[in-house]
Amino acid sequence: MIEALLFDVFGTVVDWRTSLIRRFERFGRENGVPADWAALADDWRGEYDPAMKAVRDGQRPWTSLEHLHRESLDKLLPRHSLNGLSEAQRQEFVLGWHFLDAWPDTVAGLNRLKKKYIIGTLSNGGVRLLTDMAKFAGLPWDVIFSSDNFRCYKPAAEVYLGAAQLLDTAPQNVMLVAAHNYDLAAARGHGYKTAFVARAGEYGPRQSRDFKAESDWEFVAKDFEDLASQLGT
Amino acid sequence: MIEALLFDVFGTVVDWRTSLIRRFERFGRENGVPADWAALADDWRGEYDPAMKAVRDGQRPWTSLEHLHRESLDKLLPRHSLNGLSEAQRQEFVLGWHFLDAWPDTVAGLNRLKKKYIIGTLSNGGVRLLTDMAKFAGLPWDVIFSSDNFRCYKPAAEVYLGAAQLLDTAPQNVMLVAAHNYDLAAARGHGYKTAFVARAGEYGPRQSRDFKAESDWEFVAKDFEDLASQLGT
């Protein structure tokens, strides 16, 4: 019996790419700074996995995503001829990851699912980032589980098993909802139920994978409203 | 600048005593089991602090409140001539702590405060207990912080400092709201702002303290609606 639905956040719940680009473009207009803002967003996200991997592989001690985001930004700005950004502006850019817009079906779907299940995050984002985002985007989480809680990043086992333990239930009673097949594969490997929701526009023109379910996940849904219907909520 | 309001839960947010007694009485009626249910509730709560103290003082390893509740119940039942309770009934009794009613002003006050601040729990209850309770009582938390997250019990420093760290802010930007002076004193000792809300009926006729603020807490409020008004929300 599924008691809780835990959601991957970046890409699955929120449209980080469009949100960031819109935010950068507004910054560019207001400050008269030209740049290829879409390329900056894509490159920044491109640094995400390698940065976490160094932590996951034990090459460096636990480092929060907030810190990794800042490191990656500082590294990328010269390549985008944006090295003139001030300290305050860099902080504002990093904070942009806290204020991302939900996909159009997200809030309605979550509100339906919340009536029957515990709904929560299972994200590599930080607790503060996820809390700020929920308030900004109106995400009605019952509980927030973050890399911060376990001091490691998905797909490390501790994240999936730690969340089930905090929910005082077996992994079999928890379902991960994600737009990424690798995340679902890890969740299933640790006993979770799995639901795939395609977000084919997540990476824009650079998207190269996760166009469809790559395994026999328990549920495959078009969006959160469809998932809610399939789950009878 | 206060960014987040964290709330003690048992007694401050929910009326555990009336809720438990009502639940026990219903059980007694439905199962033809007579007992002094108010005394059982009071005695059970009486075991709460000594049980946590053994963990806090390092006399035993980390033990969840769920487990402590069950131990205390098993210890008390013979004294109340209730040793005939089955395993399933004992589990149901322990689960009673997940389904407590809010004080009449709680939900309206929290909804007002949530508009301006991050609102969350800072409770010795477990994550699952706090999540179940929020759904049951309609508590609109942004984030849940529990003894489970820090593997220790208030007033241990780790709880107050750990929550501020997860919120990625200084303790000075967090305010604890509690009906218990000892909790506020510990929070202030670790840099928190403090707000006292009197819950003079929490312990029923046995109540012996916390009738009023015993220090110059930043805010002293009649209830959560009054606190919301004082905070301009």
Tab-separated table of C-alpha atoms in Angstrom:
chain	number	residue	atom	x	y	z
A	1	MET	CA	0.000	0.000	0.000
A	2	ILE	CA	1.466	3.329	-1.053
A	3	GLU	CA	1.482	5.786	1.858
A	4	ALA	CA	3.689	8.534	0.493
A	5	LEU	CA	4.573	10.012	-2.884
A	6	LEU	CA	8.005	11.619	-2.970
A	7	PHE	CA	8.899	13.840	-5.890
A	8	ASP	CA	12.066	14.677	-7.662
A	9	VAL	CA	11.897	18.467	-7.960
A	10	PHE	CA	14.203	20.055	-10.577
A	11	GLY	CA	12.628	19.193	-13.906
A	12	THR	CA	9.873	16.996	-12.497
A	13	VAL	CA	7.985	19.585	-10.429
A	14	VAL	CA	9.447	22.851	-11.689
A	15	ASP	CA	10.612	24.127	-15.061
A	16	TRP	CA	14.047	25.308	-13.960
A	17	ARG	CA	15.261	26.174	-17.463
A	18	THR	CA	12.519	28.567	-18.575
A	19	SER	CA	12.395	30.101	-15.095
A	20	LEU	CA	16.131	30.776	-14.945
A	21	ILE	CA	16.337	32.138	-18.489
A	22	ARG	CA	13.436	34.515	-17.830
A	23	ARG	CA	15.100	35.692	-14.636
A	24	PHE	CA	18.491	36.182	-16.327
A	25	GLU	CA	16.927	38.051	-19.261
A	26	ARG	CA	15.175	40.416	-16.867
A	27	PHE	CA	18.505	41.005	-15.117
A	28	GLY	CA	20.174	41.637	-18.474
A	29	ARG	CA	17.554	44.178	-19.527
A	30	GLU	CA	17.513	46.004	-16.205
A	31	ASN	CA	21.298	46.198	-15.995
A	32	GLY	CA	22.133	46.589	-19.673
A	33	VAL	CA	24.142	43.354	-19.675
A	34	PRO	CA	23.972	41.334	-22.898
A	35	ALA	CA	24.626	37.590	-22.818
A	36	ASP	CA	23.387	34.288	-24.178
A	37	TRP	CA	21.245	33.650	-21.123
A	38	ALA	CA	19.880	30.336	-22.345
A	39	ALA	CA	23.426	29.076	-22.798
A	40	LEU	CA	24.318	30.212	-19.265
A	41	ALA	CA	21.317	28.332	-17.843
A	42	ASP	CA	22.225	25.205	-19.806
A	43	ASP	CA	25.894	25.376	-18.894
A	44	TRP	CA	25.079	25.957	-15.229
A	45	ARG	CA	22.829	22.934	-15.154
A	46	GLY	CA	25.545	21.039	-16.998
A	47	GLU	CA	27.837	21.527	-14.007
A	48	TYR	CA	25.217	20.120	-11.619
A	49	ASP	CA	25.899	16.439	-11.916
A	50	PRO	CA	29.720	16.569	-12.045
A	51	ALA	CA	29.699	18.823	-8.969
A	52	MET	CA	27.519	16.424	-6.971
A	53	LYS	CA	29.512	13.441	-8.221
A	54	ALA	CA	32.653	14.688	-6.509
A	55	VAL	CA	30.737	14.708	-3.224
A	56	ARG	CA	29.021	11.389	-3.891
A	57	ASP	CA	32.323	9.725	-4.749
A	58	GLY	CA	33.974	11.010	-1.600
A	59	GLN	CA	36.470	13.214	-3.462
A	60	ARG	CA	35.329	16.081	-1.246
A	61	PRO	CA	33.406	16.292	2.022
A	62	TRP	CA	29.685	17.065	2.175
A	63	THR	CA	29.043	20.329	0.349
A	64	SER	CA	25.542	21.797	0.017
A	65	LEU	CA	23.955	22.394	-3.373
A	66	GLU	CA	23.859	26.090	-2.515
A	67	HIS	CA	27.638	26.066	-2.310
A	68	LEU	CA	28.023	23.929	-5.450
A	69	HIS	CA	25.747	26.284	-7.389
A	70	ARG	CA	27.914	29.221	-6.409
A	71	GLU	CA	31.152	27.454	-7.327
A	72	SER	CA	29.792	26.487	-10.731
A	73	LEU	CA	28.560	30.003	-11.385
A	74	ASP	CA	31.900	31.559	-10.522
A	75	LYS	CA	33.578	29.100	-12.856
A	76	LEU	CA	31.182	29.783	-15.765
A	77	LEU	CA	30.871	33.569	-15.660
A	78	PRO	CA	34.233	34.311	-17.347
A	79	ARG	CA	33.321	32.010	-20.259
A	80	HIS	CA	30.146	34.025	-20.739
A	81	SER	CA	31.953	37.375	-20.461
A	82	LEU	CA	30.064	38.023	-17.247
A	83	ASN	CA	32.968	38.219	-14.838
A	84	GLY	CA	31.949	41.751	-13.931
A	85	LEU	CA	29.006	40.546	-11.867
A	86	SER	CA	29.252	41.803	-8.296
A	87	GLU	CA	29.121	39.670	-5.184
A	88	ALA	CA	25.502	40.688	-4.557
A	89	GLN	CA	24.552	39.896	-8.149
A	90	ARG	CA	26.153	36.463	-7.911
A	91	GLN	CA	24.183	35.765	-4.755
A	92	GLU	CA	21.011	36.837	-6.550
A	93	PHE	CA	21.782	34.453	-9.398
A	94	VAL	CA	22.268	31.530	-6.988
A	95	LEU	CA	19.017	32.473	-5.273
A	96	GLY	CA	17.297	32.157	-8.640
A	97	TRP	CA	17.239	28.384	-8.082
A	98	HIS	CA	14.903	28.965	-5.097
A	99	PHE	CA	12.277	30.724	-7.188
A	100	LEU	CA	11.414	28.469	-10.076
A	101	ASP	CA	8.001	28.154	-11.678
A	102	ALA	CA	6.009	24.949	-11.508
A	103	TRP	CA	4.928	23.156	-14.659
A	104	PRO	CA	1.313	24.098	-15.509
A	105	ASP	CA	-0.144	20.825	-14.147
A	106	THR	CA	1.978	20.646	-10.986
A	107	VAL	CA	-0.046	22.494	-8.359
A	108	ALA	CA	-3.439	21.121	-9.374
A	109	GLY	CA	-2.020	17.601	-9.532
A	110	LEU	CA	-0.282	17.867	-6.154
A	111	ASN	CA	-3.418	19.185	-4.489
A	112	ARG	CA	-5.354	16.167	-5.752
A	113	LEU	CA	-2.638	13.692	-4.719
A	114	LYS	CA	-2.307	15.297	-1.281
A	115	LYS	CA	-5.874	14.283	-0.420
A	116	LYS	CA	-4.963	10.608	-0.446
A	117	TYR	CA	-1.198	10.463	0.124
A	118	ILE	CA	1.573	12.115	2.060
A	119	ILE	CA	3.343	14.190	-0.581
A	120	GLY	CA	6.909	15.369	-0.210
A	121	THR	CA	10.105	16.275	-1.973
A	122	LEU	CA	13.056	13.932	-2.451
A	123	SER	CA	15.468	16.371	-3.962
A	124	ASN	CA	19.123	17.222	-4.206
A	125	GLY	CA	18.112	20.816	-3.467
A	126	GLY	CA	18.599	22.169	0.043
A	127	VAL	CA	15.911	22.503	2.708
A	128	ARG	CA	15.855	26.286	2.419
A	129	LEU	CA	15.772	26.202	-1.368
A	130	LEU	CA	12.881	23.722	-1.346
A	131	THR	CA	11.006	25.706	1.305
A	132	ASP	CA	11.414	28.998	-0.553
A	133	MET	CA	10.368	27.321	-3.803
A	134	ALA	CA	7.252	25.798	-2.245
A	135	LYS	CA	6.118	29.196	-0.968
A	136	PHE	CA	6.937	30.874	-4.269
A	137	ALA	CA	5.297	28.302	-6.536
A	138	GLY	CA	2.472	27.256	-4.194
A	139	LEU	CA	3.639	23.646	-3.816
A	140	PRO	CA	1.555	22.096	-1.023
A	141	TRP	CA	4.153	19.665	0.385
A	142	ASP	CA	3.404	17.755	3.549
A	143	VAL	CA	7.080	17.191	4.161
A	144	ILE	CA	10.403	18.211	2.658
A	145	PHE	CA	13.239	15.725	2.265
A	146	SER	CA	16.455	17.193	0.961
A	147	SER	CA	20.063	16.227	0.365
A	148	ASP	CA	20.717	18.409	3.436
A	149	ASN	CA	18.886	15.916	5.647
A	150	PHE	CA	21.085	13.025	4.598
A	151	ARG	CA	24.217	14.931	3.657
A	152	CYS	CA	24.461	13.128	0.368
A	153	TYR	CA	23.033	13.339	-3.126
A	154	LYS	CA	20.759	11.088	-5.144
A	155	PRO	CA	21.229	8.463	-6.370
A	156	ALA	CA	23.012	7.559	-3.104
A	157	ALA	CA	21.113	4.861	-1.207
A	158	GLU	CA	21.006	6.940	1.991
A	159	VAL	CA	18.589	9.414	0.422
A	160	TYR	CA	15.927	6.870	-0.578
A	161	LEU	CA	16.327	4.710	2.529
A	162	GLY	CA	16.654	7.692	4.851
A	163	ALA	CA	13.391	9.224	3.682
A	164	ALA	CA	11.509	5.940	4.134
A	165	GLN	CA	12.997	5.615	7.598
A	166	LEU	CA	11.930	9.142	8.535
A	167	LEU	CA	8.445	8.254	7.296
A	168	ASP	CA	8.640	5.215	9.605
A	169	THR	CA	7.607	2.906	6.817
A	170	ALA	CA	9.065	0.345	4.403
A	171	PRO	CA	10.474	1.613	1.073
A	172	GLN	CA	7.788	-0.513	-0.607
A	173	ASN	CA	5.177	1.895	0.758
A	174	VAL	CA	6.810	4.920	-0.850
A	175	MET	CA	6.632	5.880	-4.532
A	176	LEU	CA	9.107	8.160	-6.246
A	177	VAL	CA	7.675	10.393	-8.954
A	178	ALA	CA	10.353	11.593	-11.350
A	179	ALA	CA	10.981	12.668	-14.927
A	180	HIS	CA	14.367	10.923	-14.893
A	181	ASN	CA	14.776	7.216	-15.492
A	182	TYR	CA	18.082	6.999	-13.552
A	183	ASP	CA	16.395	8.314	-10.405
A	184	LEU	CA	13.526	5.834	-10.689
A	185	ALA	CA	15.969	2.978	-11.284
A	186	ALA	CA	17.828	3.846	-8.079
A	187	ALA	CA	14.562	4.207	-6.141
A	188	ARG	CA	13.330	0.830	-7.387
A	189	GLY	CA	16.684	-0.692	-6.483
A	190	HIS	CA	16.010	0.337	-2.891
A	191	GLY	CA	12.460	-1.000	-2.847
A	192	TYR	CA	10.432	2.069	-3.829
A	193	LYS	CA	7.444	2.029	-6.149
A	194	THR	CA	8.041	4.245	-9.197
A	195	ALA	CA	6.108	6.682	-11.389
A	196	PHE	CA	7.501	8.340	-14.507
A	197	VAL	CA	6.185	11.669	-15.742
A	198	ALA	CA	7.709	12.829	-19.013
A	199	ARG	CA	9.015	16.404	-19.090
A	200	ALA	CA	10.326	16.385	-22.635
A	201	GLY	CA	10.900	20.163	-22.599
A	202	GLU	CA	12.999	20.220	-19.455
A	203	TYR	CA	16.359	20.684	-21.160
A	204	GLY	CA	15.084	22.632	-24.156
A	205	PRO	CA	16.788	21.853	-27.470
A	206	ARG	CA	19.685	20.172	-25.638
A	207	GLN	CA	17.478	17.417	-24.189
A	208	SER	CA	18.934	14.049	-25.127
A	209	ARG	CA	17.131	11.584	-22.866
A	210	ASP	CA	14.152	10.875	-20.626
A	211	PHE	CA	11.695	11.425	-23.454
A	212	LYS	CA	9.920	8.311	-22.294
A	213	ALA	CA	9.830	5.600	-19.669
A	214	GLU	CA	12.755	3.235	-20.122
A	215	SER	CA	11.513	0.518	-17.830
A	216	ASP	CA	8.234	-0.952	-16.590
A	217	TRP	CA	7.694	1.656	-13.897
A	218	GLU	CA	4.515	1.052	-11.861
A	219	PHE	CA	2.977	4.212	-13.301
A	220	VAL	CA	3.719	6.201	-16.438
A	221	ALA	CA	1.799	9.470	-16.619
A	222	LYS	CA	1.545	12.395	-19.018
A	223	ASP	CA	1.586	14.875	-16.146
A	224	PHE	CA	0.623	15.207	-12.465
A	225	GLU	CA	-3.087	15.501	-13.217
A	226	ASP	CA	-2.921	12.280	-15.208
A	227	LEU	CA	-1.036	10.627	-12.337
A	228	ALA	CA	-3.707	11.799	-9.901
A	229	SER	CA	-6.390	10.279	-12.129
A	230	GLN	CA	-4.507	6.991	-12.430
A	231	LEU	CA	-4.183	6.889	-8.627
A	232	GLY	CA	-7.884	7.606	-8.186
A	233	THR	CA	-7.524	10.972	-6.504
B	1	MET	CA	14.894	40.213	10.580
B	2	ILE	CA	12.786	37.180	11.407
B	3	GLU	CA	12.598	34.798	8.432
B	4	ALA	CA	11.088	31.727	10.053
B	5	LEU	CA	8.762	30.919	12.936
B	6	LEU	CA	9.324	27.464	14.388
B	7	PHE	CA	6.725	26.027	16.726
B	8	ASP	CA	6.819	23.687	19.635
B	9	VAL	CA	3.958	21.301	18.885
B	10	PHE	CA	2.671	19.249	21.848
B	11	GLY	CA	0.739	21.721	23.985
B	12	THR	CA	1.609	24.787	21.913
B	13	VAL	CA	-0.056	23.849	18.605
B	14	VAL	CA	-2.247	20.912	19.625
B	15	ASP	CA	-4.281	20.059	22.707
B	16	TRP	CA	-2.799	16.597	23.291
B	17	ARG	CA	-4.603	16.009	26.600
B	18	THR	CA	-8.210	16.552	25.528
B	19	SER	CA	-7.539	14.754	22.228
B	20	LEU	CA	-6.053	11.678	23.878
B	21	ILE	CA	-8.720	11.458	26.581
B	22	ARG	CA	-11.477	11.688	23.966
B	23	ARG	CA	-9.834	8.950	21.928
B	24	PHE	CA	-9.326	6.703	24.967
B	25	GLU	CA	-12.918	7.201	26.110
B	26	ARG	CA	-14.206	6.232	22.684
B	27	PHE	CA	-12.037	3.111	22.819
B	28	GLY	CA	-13.372	2.326	26.312
B	29	ARG	CA	-17.002	2.673	25.202
B	30	GLU	CA	-16.557	0.669	22.017
B	31	ASN	CA	-14.684	-2.135	23.764
B	32	GLY	CA	-16.435	-2.098	27.146
B	33	VAL	CA	-13.180	-1.280	28.928
B	34	PRO	CA	-13.546	0.980	31.974
B	35	ALA	CA	-10.572	3.052	33.140
B	36	ASP	CA	-9.607	6.485	34.403
B	37	TRP	CA	-8.662	7.652	30.937
B	38	ALA	CA	-7.681	11.159	32.022
B	39	ALA	CA	-5.250	9.654	34.523
B	40	LEU	CA	-3.772	7.429	31.810
B	41	ALA	CA	-3.240	10.443	29.536
B	42	ASP	CA	-1.635	12.412	32.347
B	43	ASP	CA	0.577	9.532	33.470
B	44	TRP	CA	1.645	8.815	29.914
B	45	ARG	CA	2.657	12.419	29.396
B	46	GLY	CA	4.381	12.259	32.776
B	47	GLU	CA	6.742	9.624	31.383
B	48	TYR	CA	7.623	11.831	28.396
B	49	ASP	CA	10.357	13.943	29.878
B	50	PRO	CA	12.115	11.231	31.927
B	51	ALA	CA	12.150	8.965	28.858
B	52	MET	CA	13.741	11.640	26.661
B	53	LYS	CA	16.153	12.604	29.406
B	54	ALA	CA	17.756	9.162	29.338
B	55	VAL	CA	18.488	9.695	25.633
B	56	ARG	CA	19.574	13.300	26.096
B	57	ASP	CA	21.941	12.353	28.912
B	58	GLY	CA	23.506	9.587	26.865
B	59	GLN	CA	22.272	6.793	29.169
B	60	ARG	CA	20.867	5.122	26.067
B	61	PRO	CA	21.433	5.529	22.339
B	62	TRP	CA	19.104	7.516	20.103
B	63	THR	CA	15.576	6.187	20.480
B	64	SER	CA	12.644	7.676	18.598
B	65	LEU	CA	9.678	9.181	20.407
B	66	GLU	CA	7.501	6.523	18.799
B	67	HIS	CA	9.523	3.879	20.590
B	68	LEU	CA	9.580	5.809	23.874
B	69	HIS	CA	5.803	6.259	23.734
B	70	ARG	CA	5.352	2.532	23.345
B	71	GLU	CA	7.739	1.712	26.213
B	72	SER	CA	5.972	4.127	28.535
B	73	LEU	CA	2.574	2.755	27.588
B	74	ASP	CA	3.624	-0.828	28.262
B	75	LYS	CA	4.957	0.266	31.632
B	76	LEU	CA	1.790	2.137	32.600
B	77	LEU	CA	-0.933	-0.250	31.465
B	78	PRO	CA	-0.636	-2.666	34.430
B	79	ARG	CA	-0.988	0.231	36.874
B	80	HIS	CA	-4.243	1.175	35.143
B	81	SER	CA	-5.511	-2.424	35.082
B	82	LEU	CA	-5.249	-2.356	31.303
B	83	ASN	CA	-2.681	-5.066	30.779
B	84	GLY	CA	-5.191	-6.999	28.681
B	85	LEU	CA	-4.755	-4.625	25.737
B	86	SER	CA	-3.660	-6.499	22.630
B	87	GLU	CA	-0.630	-5.696	20.497
B	88	ALA	CA	-2.841	-4.050	17.855
B	89	GLN	CA	-4.627	-1.977	20.507
B	90	ARG	CA	-1.321	-0.805	21.965
B	91	GLN	CA	-0.193	0.247	18.498
B	92	GLU	CA	-3.465	2.138	18.076
B	93	PHE	CA	-2.891	3.932	21.382
B	94	VAL	CA	0.630	4.999	20.345
B	95	LEU	CA	-0.776	6.190	17.024
B	96	GLY	CA	-3.152	8.406	18.987
B	97	TRP	CA	-0.295	10.885	19.382
B	98	HIS	CA	-0.327	11.385	15.587
B	99	PHE	CA	-3.942	12.500	15.514
B	100	LEU	CA	-4.299	15.352	17.973
B	101	ASP	CA	-6.643	18.305	17.607
B	102	ALA	CA	-5.320	21.819	17.188
B	103	TRP	CA	-6.259	24.550	19.649
B	104	PRO	CA	-9.167	26.599	18.251
B	105	ASP	CA	-6.938	29.517	17.163
B	106	THR	CA	-4.109	27.412	15.715
B	107	VAL	CA	-5.040	26.929	12.060
B	108	ALA	CA	-6.315	30.459	11.469
B	109	GLY	CA	-3.239	31.901	13.170
B	110	LEU	CA	-0.800	29.714	11.232
B	111	ASN	CA	-2.434	30.594	7.922
B	112	ARG	CA	-1.972	34.282	8.692
B	113	LEU	CA	1.632	33.845	9.827
B	114	LYS	CA	2.478	31.702	6.788
B	115	LYS	CA	1.823	34.656	4.487
B	116	LYS	CA	4.821	36.534	5.863
B	117	TYR	CA	7.102	33.888	7.350
B	118	ILE	CA	8.358	30.382	6.800
B	119	ILE	CA	6.442	28.370	9.401
B	120	GLY	CA	7.596	25.009	10.669
B	121	THR	CA	7.666	22.602	13.561
B	122	LEU	CA	10.517	22.274	16.043
B	123	SER	CA	9.262	19.294	17.937
B	124	ASN	CA	10.388	16.240	19.834
B	125	GLY	CA	7.776	14.315	17.855
B	126	GLY	CA	8.900	12.224	14.892
B	127	VAL	CA	8.694	13.220	11.225
B	128	ARG	CA	5.886	10.755	10.525
B	129	LEU	CA	3.946	11.776	13.619
B	130	LEU	CA	4.233	15.460	12.694
B	131	THR	CA	3.280	14.766	9.071
B	132	ASP	CA	0.240	12.695	10.027
B	133	MET	CA	-0.799	15.331	12.544
B	134	ALA	CA	-0.505	18.143	10.026
B	135	LYS	CA	-2.771	16.335	7.581
B	136	PHE	CA	-5.249	15.402	10.322
B	137	ALA	CA	-5.448	18.832	11.953
B	138	GLY	CA	-4.922	20.964	8.820
B	139	LEU	CA	-1.640	22.500	9.962
B	140	PRO	CA	-0.159	24.336	6.945
B	141	TRP	CA	3.546	23.867	7.723
B	142	ASP	CA	6.128	24.919	5.191
B	143	VAL	CA	8.693	22.602	6.738
B	144	ILE	CA	8.872	19.968	9.445
B	145	PHE	CA	11.815	19.791	11.820
B	146	SER	CA	11.754	16.875	14.205
B	147	SER	CA	13.922	15.174	16.812
B	148	ASP	CA	14.327	12.513	14.102
B	149	ASN	CA	16.273	14.947	11.928
B	150	PHE	CA	18.837	15.641	14.603
B	151	ARG	CA	18.606	12.410	16.557
B	152	CYS	CA	18.281	14.259	19.820
B	153	TYR	CA	15.611	15.933	21.897
B	154	LYS	CA	14.996	19.523	22.902
B	155	PRO	CA	16.398	21.280	24.791
B	156	ALA	CA	19.595	19.874	23.236
B	157	ALA	CA	21.503	22.562	21.350
B	158	GLU	CA	21.656	20.462	18.168
B	159	VAL	CA	17.923	20.826	17.604
B	160	TYR	CA	17.840	24.643	17.654
B	161	LEU	CA	21.138	25.080	15.839
B	162	GLY	CA	20.435	22.260	13.408
B	163	ALA	CA	17.130	23.767	12.292
B	164	ALA	CA	18.692	27.195	11.729
B	165	GLN	CA	21.477	25.557	9.730
B	166	LEU	CA	18.962	23.679	7.554
B	167	LEU	CA	17.195	27.000	6.993
B	168	ASP	CA	20.586	28.375	5.923
B	169	THR	CA	20.237	31.332	8.237
B	170	ALA	CA	21.495	32.637	11.568
B	171	PRO	CA	19.596	31.585	14.732
B	172	GLN	CA	18.858	35.302	15.226
B	173	ASN	CA	16.580	35.145	12.185
B	174	VAL	CA	14.467	32.348	13.629
B	175	MET	CA	11.804	32.699	16.320
B	176	LEU	CA	10.591	29.840	18.469
B	177	VAL	CA	6.917	29.962	19.429
B	178	ALA	CA	6.186	27.865	22.503
B	179	ALA	CA	3.904	27.548	25.513
B	180	HIS	CA	6.834	26.394	27.647
B	181	ASN	CA	9.306	28.770	29.227
B	182	TYR	CA	12.109	26.167	29.404
B	183	ASP	CA	11.992	25.685	25.634
B	184	LEU	CA	12.114	29.426	24.978
B	185	ALA	CA	15.018	29.813	27.406
B	186	ALA	CA	17.008	27.166	25.532
B	187	ALA	CA	16.111	28.715	22.158
B	188	ARG	CA	17.206	32.160	23.353
B	189	GLY	CA	20.398	30.652	24.709
B	190	HIS	CA	21.206	29.580	21.165
B	191	GLY	CA	20.374	32.926	19.610
B	192	TYR	CA	16.719	32.484	18.632
B	193	LYS	CA	14.054	35.111	19.003
B	194	THR	CA	11.236	33.950	21.282
B	195	ALA	CA	7.449	34.151	21.503
B	196	PHE	CA	5.382	32.807	24.392
B	197	VAL	CA	1.782	31.747	23.932
B	198	ALA	CA	0.037	30.688	27.143
B	199	ARG	CA	-1.812	27.367	27.021
B	200	ALA	CA	-2.984	27.322	30.635
B	201	GLY	CA	-5.296	24.358	30.009
B	202	GLU	CA	-2.649	22.111	28.483
B	203	TYR	CA	-2.158	19.871	31.520
B	204	GLY	CA	-5.706	20.143	32.865
B	205	PRO	CA	-6.012	20.292	36.669
B	206	ARG	CA	-2.447	18.994	37.060
B	207	GLN	CA	-0.911	22.040	35.371
B	208	SER	CA	1.667	23.561	37.683
B	209	ARG	CA	3.640	25.937	35.498
B	210	ASP	CA	3.799	27.942	32.269
B	211	PHE	CA	0.722	29.949	33.201
B	212	LYS	CA	2.596	33.011	32.068
B	213	ALA	CA	5.778	34.300	30.493
B	214	GLU	CA	8.644	33.993	32.947
B	215	SER	CA	11.104	36.149	31.056
B	216	ASP	CA	11.123	39.104	28.706
B	217	TRP	CA	10.426	37.073	25.580
B	218	GLU	CA	10.309	39.191	22.415
B	219	PHE	CA	6.601	38.464	22.050
B	220	VAL	CA	3.965	37.344	24.535
B	221	ALA	CA	0.636	36.493	22.930
B	222	LYS	CA	-2.766	35.241	24.060
B	223	ASP	CA	-2.971	32.840	21.129
B	224	PHE	CA	-1.776	32.415	17.519
B	225	GLU	CA	-4.238	34.946	16.144
B	226	ASP	CA	-2.951	37.501	18.645
B	227	LEU	CA	0.629	36.641	17.648
B	228	ALA	CA	-0.278	37.109	13.977
B	229	SER	CA	-1.712	40.537	14.786
B	230	GLN	CA	1.354	41.547	16.782
B	231	LEU	CA	3.548	40.486	13.862
B	232	GLY	CA	1.433	42.465	11.417
B	233	THR	CA	0.136	39.517	9.405
